[in-house]
mmCIF file of C-alpha atoms in Angstrom:
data_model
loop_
_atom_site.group_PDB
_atom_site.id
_atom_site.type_symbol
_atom_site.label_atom_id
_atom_site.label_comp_id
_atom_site.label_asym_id
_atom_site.label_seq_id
_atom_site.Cartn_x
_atom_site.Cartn_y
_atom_site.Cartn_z
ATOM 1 C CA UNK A 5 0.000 0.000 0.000
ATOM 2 C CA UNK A 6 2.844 2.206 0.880
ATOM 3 C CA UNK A 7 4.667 1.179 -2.369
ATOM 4 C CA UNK A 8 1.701 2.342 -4.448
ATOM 5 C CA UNK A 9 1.409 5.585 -2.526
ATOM 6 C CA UNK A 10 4.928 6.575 -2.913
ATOM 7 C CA UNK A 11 4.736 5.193 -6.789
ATOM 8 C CA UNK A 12 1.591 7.502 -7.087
ATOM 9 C CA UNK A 13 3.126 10.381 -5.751
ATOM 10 C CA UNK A 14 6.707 10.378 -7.356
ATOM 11 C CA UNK A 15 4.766 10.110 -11.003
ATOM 12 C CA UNK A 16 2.579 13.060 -9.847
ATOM 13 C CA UNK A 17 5.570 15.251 -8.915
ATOM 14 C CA UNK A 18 7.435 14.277 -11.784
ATOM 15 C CA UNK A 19 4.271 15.146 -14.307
ATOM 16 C CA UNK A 20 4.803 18.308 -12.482
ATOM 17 C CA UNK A 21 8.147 18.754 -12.674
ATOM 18 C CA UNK A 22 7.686 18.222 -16.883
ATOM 19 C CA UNK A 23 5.250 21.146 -16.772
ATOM 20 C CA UNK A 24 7.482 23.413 -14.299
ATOM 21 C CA UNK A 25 10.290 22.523 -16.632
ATOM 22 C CA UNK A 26 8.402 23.334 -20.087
ATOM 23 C CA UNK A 27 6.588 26.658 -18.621
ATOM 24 C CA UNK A 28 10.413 27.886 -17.483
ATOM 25 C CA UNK A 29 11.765 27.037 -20.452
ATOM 26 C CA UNK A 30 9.083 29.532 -22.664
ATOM 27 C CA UNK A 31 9.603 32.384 -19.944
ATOM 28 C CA UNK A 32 13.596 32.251 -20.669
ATOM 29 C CA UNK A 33 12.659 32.164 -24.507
ATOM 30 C CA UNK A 34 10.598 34.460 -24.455
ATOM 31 C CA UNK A 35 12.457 37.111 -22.344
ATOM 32 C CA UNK A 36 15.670 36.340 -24.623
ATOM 33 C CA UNK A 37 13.692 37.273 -27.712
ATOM 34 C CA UNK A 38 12.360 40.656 -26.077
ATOM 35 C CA UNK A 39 15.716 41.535 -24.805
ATOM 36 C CA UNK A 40 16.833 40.305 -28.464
ATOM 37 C CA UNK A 41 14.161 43.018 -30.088
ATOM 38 C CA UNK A 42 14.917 45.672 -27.930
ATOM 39 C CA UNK A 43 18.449 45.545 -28.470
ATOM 40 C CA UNK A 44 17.837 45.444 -32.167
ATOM 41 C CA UNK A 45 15.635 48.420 -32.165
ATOM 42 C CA UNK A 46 17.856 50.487 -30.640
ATOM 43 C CA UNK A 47 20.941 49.631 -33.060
ATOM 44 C CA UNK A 48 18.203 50.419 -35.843
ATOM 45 C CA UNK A 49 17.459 53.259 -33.663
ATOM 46 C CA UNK A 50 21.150 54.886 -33.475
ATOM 47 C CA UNK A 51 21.925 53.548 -36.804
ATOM 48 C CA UNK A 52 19.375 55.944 -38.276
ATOM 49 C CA UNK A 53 20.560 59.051 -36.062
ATOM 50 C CA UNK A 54 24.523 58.227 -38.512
ATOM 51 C CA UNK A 55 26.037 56.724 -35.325
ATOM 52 C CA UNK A 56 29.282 55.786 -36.243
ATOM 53 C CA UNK A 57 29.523 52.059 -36.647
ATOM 54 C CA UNK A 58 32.433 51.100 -33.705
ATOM 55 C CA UNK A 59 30.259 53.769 -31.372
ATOM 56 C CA UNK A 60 26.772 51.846 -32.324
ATOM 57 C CA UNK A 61 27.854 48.983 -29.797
ATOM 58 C CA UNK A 62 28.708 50.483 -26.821
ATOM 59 C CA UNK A 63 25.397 52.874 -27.135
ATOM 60 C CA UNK A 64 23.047 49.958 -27.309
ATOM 61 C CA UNK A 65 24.926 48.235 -24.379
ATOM 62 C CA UNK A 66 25.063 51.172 -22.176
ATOM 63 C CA UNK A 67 21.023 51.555 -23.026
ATOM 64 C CA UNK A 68 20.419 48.111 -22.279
ATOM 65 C CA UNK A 69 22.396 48.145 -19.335
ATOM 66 C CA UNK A 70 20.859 51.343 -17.863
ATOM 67 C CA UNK A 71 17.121 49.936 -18.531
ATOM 68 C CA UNK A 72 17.931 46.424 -16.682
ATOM 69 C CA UNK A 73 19.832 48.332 -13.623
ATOM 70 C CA UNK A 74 16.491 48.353 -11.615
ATOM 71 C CA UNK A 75 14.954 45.013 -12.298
ATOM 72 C CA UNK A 76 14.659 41.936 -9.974
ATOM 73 C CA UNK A 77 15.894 39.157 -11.211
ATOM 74 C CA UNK A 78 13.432 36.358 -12.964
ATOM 75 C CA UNK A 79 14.626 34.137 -10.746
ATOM 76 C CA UNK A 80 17.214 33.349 -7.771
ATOM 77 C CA UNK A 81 19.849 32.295 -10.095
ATOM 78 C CA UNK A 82 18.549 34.141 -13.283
ATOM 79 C CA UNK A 83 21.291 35.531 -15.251
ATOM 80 C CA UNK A 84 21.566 37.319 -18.793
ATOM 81 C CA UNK A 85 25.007 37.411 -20.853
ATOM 82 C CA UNK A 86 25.988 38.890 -23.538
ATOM 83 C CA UNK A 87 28.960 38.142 -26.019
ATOM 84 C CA UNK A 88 31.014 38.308 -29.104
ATOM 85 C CA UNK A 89 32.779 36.097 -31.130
ATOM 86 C CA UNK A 90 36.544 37.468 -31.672
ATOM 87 C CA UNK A 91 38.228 35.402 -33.875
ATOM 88 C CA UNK A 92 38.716 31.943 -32.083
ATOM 89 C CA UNK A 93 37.248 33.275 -28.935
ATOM 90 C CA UNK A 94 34.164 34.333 -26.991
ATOM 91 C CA UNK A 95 34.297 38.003 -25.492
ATOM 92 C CA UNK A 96 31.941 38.544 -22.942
ATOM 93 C CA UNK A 97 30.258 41.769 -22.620
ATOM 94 C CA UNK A 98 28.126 42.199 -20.128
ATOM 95 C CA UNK A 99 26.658 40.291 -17.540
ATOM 96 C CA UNK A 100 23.474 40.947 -15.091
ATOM 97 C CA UNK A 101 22.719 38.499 -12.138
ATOM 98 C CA UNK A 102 19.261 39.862 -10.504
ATOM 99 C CA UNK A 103 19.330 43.634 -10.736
ATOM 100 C CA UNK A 104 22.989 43.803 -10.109
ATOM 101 C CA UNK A 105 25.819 44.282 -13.414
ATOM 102 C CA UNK A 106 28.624 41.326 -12.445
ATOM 103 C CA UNK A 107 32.285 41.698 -14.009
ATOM 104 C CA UNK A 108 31.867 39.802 -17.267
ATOM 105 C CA UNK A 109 34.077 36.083 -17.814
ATOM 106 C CA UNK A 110 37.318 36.267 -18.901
ATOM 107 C CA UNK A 111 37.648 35.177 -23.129
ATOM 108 C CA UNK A 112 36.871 31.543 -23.713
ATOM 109 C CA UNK A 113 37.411 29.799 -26.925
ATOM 110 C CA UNK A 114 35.100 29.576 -29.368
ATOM 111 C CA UNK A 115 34.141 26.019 -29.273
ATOM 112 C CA UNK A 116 34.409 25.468 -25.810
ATOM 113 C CA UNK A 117 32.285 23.232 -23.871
ATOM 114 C CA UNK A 118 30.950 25.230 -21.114
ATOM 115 C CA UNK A 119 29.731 27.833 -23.540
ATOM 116 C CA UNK A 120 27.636 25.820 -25.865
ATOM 117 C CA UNK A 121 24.795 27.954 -25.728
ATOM 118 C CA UNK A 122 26.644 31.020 -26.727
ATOM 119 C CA UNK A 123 28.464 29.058 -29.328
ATOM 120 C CA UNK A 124 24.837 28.192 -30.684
ATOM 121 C CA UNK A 125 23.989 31.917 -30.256
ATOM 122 C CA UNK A 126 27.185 33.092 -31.776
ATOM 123 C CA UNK A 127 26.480 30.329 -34.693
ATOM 124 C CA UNK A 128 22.915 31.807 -35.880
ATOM 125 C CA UNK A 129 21.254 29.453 -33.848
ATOM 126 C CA UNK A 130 17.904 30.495 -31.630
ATOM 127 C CA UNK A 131 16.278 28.001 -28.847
ATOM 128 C CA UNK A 132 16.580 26.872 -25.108
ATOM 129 C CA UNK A 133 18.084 24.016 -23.905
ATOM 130 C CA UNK A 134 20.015 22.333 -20.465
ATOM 131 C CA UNK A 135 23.367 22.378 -20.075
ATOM 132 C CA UNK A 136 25.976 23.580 -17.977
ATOM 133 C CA UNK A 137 27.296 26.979 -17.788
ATOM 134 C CA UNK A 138 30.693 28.917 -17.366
ATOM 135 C CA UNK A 139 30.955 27.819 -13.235
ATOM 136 C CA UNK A 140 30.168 24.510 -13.939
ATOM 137 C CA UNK A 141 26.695 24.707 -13.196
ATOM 138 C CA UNK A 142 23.791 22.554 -14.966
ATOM 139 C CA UNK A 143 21.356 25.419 -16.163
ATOM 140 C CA UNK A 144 18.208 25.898 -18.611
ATOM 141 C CA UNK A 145 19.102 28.668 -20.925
ATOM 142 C CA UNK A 146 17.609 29.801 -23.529
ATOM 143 C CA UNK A 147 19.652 31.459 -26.523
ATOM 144 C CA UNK A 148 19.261 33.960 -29.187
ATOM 145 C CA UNK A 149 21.645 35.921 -31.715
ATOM 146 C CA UNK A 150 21.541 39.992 -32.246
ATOM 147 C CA UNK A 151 22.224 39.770 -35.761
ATOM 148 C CA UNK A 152 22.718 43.568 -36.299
ATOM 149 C CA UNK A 153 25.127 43.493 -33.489
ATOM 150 C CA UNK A 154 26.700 40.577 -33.941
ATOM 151 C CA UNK A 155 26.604 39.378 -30.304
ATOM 152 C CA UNK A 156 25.144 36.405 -28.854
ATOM 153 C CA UNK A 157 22.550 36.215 -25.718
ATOM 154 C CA UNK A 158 21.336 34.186 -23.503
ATOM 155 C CA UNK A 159 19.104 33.827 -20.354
ATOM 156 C CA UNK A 160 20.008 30.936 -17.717
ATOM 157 C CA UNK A 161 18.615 29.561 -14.666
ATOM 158 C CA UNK A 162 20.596 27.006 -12.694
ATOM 159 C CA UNK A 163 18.715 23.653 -12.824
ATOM 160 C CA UNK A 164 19.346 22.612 -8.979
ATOM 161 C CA UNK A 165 16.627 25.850 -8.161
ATOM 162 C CA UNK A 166 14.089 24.931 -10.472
ATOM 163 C CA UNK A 167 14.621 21.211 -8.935
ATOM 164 C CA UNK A 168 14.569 22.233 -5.134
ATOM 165 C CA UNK A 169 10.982 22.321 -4.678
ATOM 166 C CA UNK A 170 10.004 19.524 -6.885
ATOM 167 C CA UNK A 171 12.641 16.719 -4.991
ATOM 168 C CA UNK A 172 11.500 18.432 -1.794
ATOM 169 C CA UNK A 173 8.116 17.541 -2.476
ATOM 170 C CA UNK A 174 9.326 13.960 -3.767
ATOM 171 C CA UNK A 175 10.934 13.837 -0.263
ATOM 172 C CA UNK A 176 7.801 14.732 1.551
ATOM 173 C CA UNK A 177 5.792 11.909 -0.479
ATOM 174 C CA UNK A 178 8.420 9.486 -0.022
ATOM 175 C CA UNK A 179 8.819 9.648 3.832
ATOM 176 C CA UNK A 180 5.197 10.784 4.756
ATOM 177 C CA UNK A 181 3.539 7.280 3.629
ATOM 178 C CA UNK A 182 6.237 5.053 5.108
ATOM 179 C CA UNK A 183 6.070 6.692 8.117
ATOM 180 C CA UNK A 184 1.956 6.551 7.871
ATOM 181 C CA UNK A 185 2.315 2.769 7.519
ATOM 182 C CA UNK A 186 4.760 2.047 10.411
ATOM 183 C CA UNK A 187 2.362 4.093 12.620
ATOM 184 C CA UNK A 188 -0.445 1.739 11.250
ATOM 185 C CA UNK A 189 1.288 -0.840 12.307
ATOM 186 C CA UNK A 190 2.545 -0.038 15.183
ATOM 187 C CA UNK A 191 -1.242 1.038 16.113
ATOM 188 C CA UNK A 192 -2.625 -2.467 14.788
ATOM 189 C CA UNK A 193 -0.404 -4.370 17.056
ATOM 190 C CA UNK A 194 -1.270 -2.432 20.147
ATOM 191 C CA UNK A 195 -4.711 -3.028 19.168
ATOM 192 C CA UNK A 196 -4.392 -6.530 18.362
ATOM 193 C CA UNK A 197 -2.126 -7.956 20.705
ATOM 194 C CA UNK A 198 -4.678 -7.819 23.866
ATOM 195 C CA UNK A 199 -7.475 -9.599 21.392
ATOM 196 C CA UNK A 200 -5.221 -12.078 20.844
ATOM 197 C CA UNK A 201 -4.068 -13.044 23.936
#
């Protein structure tokens, strides 16, 4: 009985889990494809005004910057980075944690592993996907490429935060029914024992 309880409720938080993971994984998209078209607009924007071409860059990075200085971050561990590609290497631009600007990662190469979403972003490519990041960490992030700029973004969140409620939860289900059944039968043998003898 406990068995199918615990069955019953691990499938239920896992079903969840599926949905969590799929709802999370549209919210990064989509907030990668407005900061995508807003950073696009305003290199359209300044290219219009005859902004000089090296100048265009650090306008639109210093706008986007400024207009993401007061916002809370979409999640704990919510991060947005942007790059370059520079030659055989990834130049990173600018990265925002929460509402705070961190020091952006040293130059990676190109291919390297533990940027494969900004490779993909860097490469033309659009989409969201796991993976693990520049610390190491396994993330959901979704990816995009600012064509006019030529830069790369992407918005993460580590994978261990959207987890932490879900396997708490599977915890919960796990221990409440065992426990529920050893009471039982501690209960039934109290019971039982005097009609017995």
């Amino acid at each position: 009985m406990a068995g199918v309880a615990v069955t019953v409720a691990v499938l239920s938080i896992w079903l969840l889990y599926q949905a969590a993971f799929g709802e999370k994984r549209k919210q990064l998209t989509n907030l990668a494809q407005s900061h995508t078209a807003s950073m696009e607009a305003l290199a359209a924007h300044f290219t219009s005004e005859g902004t000089p071409p090296d100048k265009i860059l650090e306008v639109v990075l210093t706008q986007f910057s400024a207009s993401n200085a007061g916002i809370k971050g979409f999640a704990r561990t919510g991060e947005t980075i942007l790059a370059r590609r520079d030659g055989n290497s990834v130049v990173f631009l600018l990265h925002i944690s929460g509402a705070r600007q961190k020091t952006p990662h040293s130059p990676i190469p190109f291919a390297s592993e533990r940027a494969e979403h900004m490779y993909l972003a860097l490469s033309g490519e659009a989409g969201a996907a796991p993976g693990v990041d520049l610390a190491g960490n396994e993330v959901l992030a979704a990816y995009q490429p600012i064509k006019s700029l030529a830069l790369g973004i992407i918005v993460k969140i580590d994978l261990a935060e959207l987890r932490a409620p879900f396997l708490h939860a599977a915890c919960v289900s796990g221990i409440g029914p065992v426990l529920v059944l050893l009471l039982g039968t501690a209960l039934f043998r109290r019971i039982s024992t005097p009609l017995v003898e």
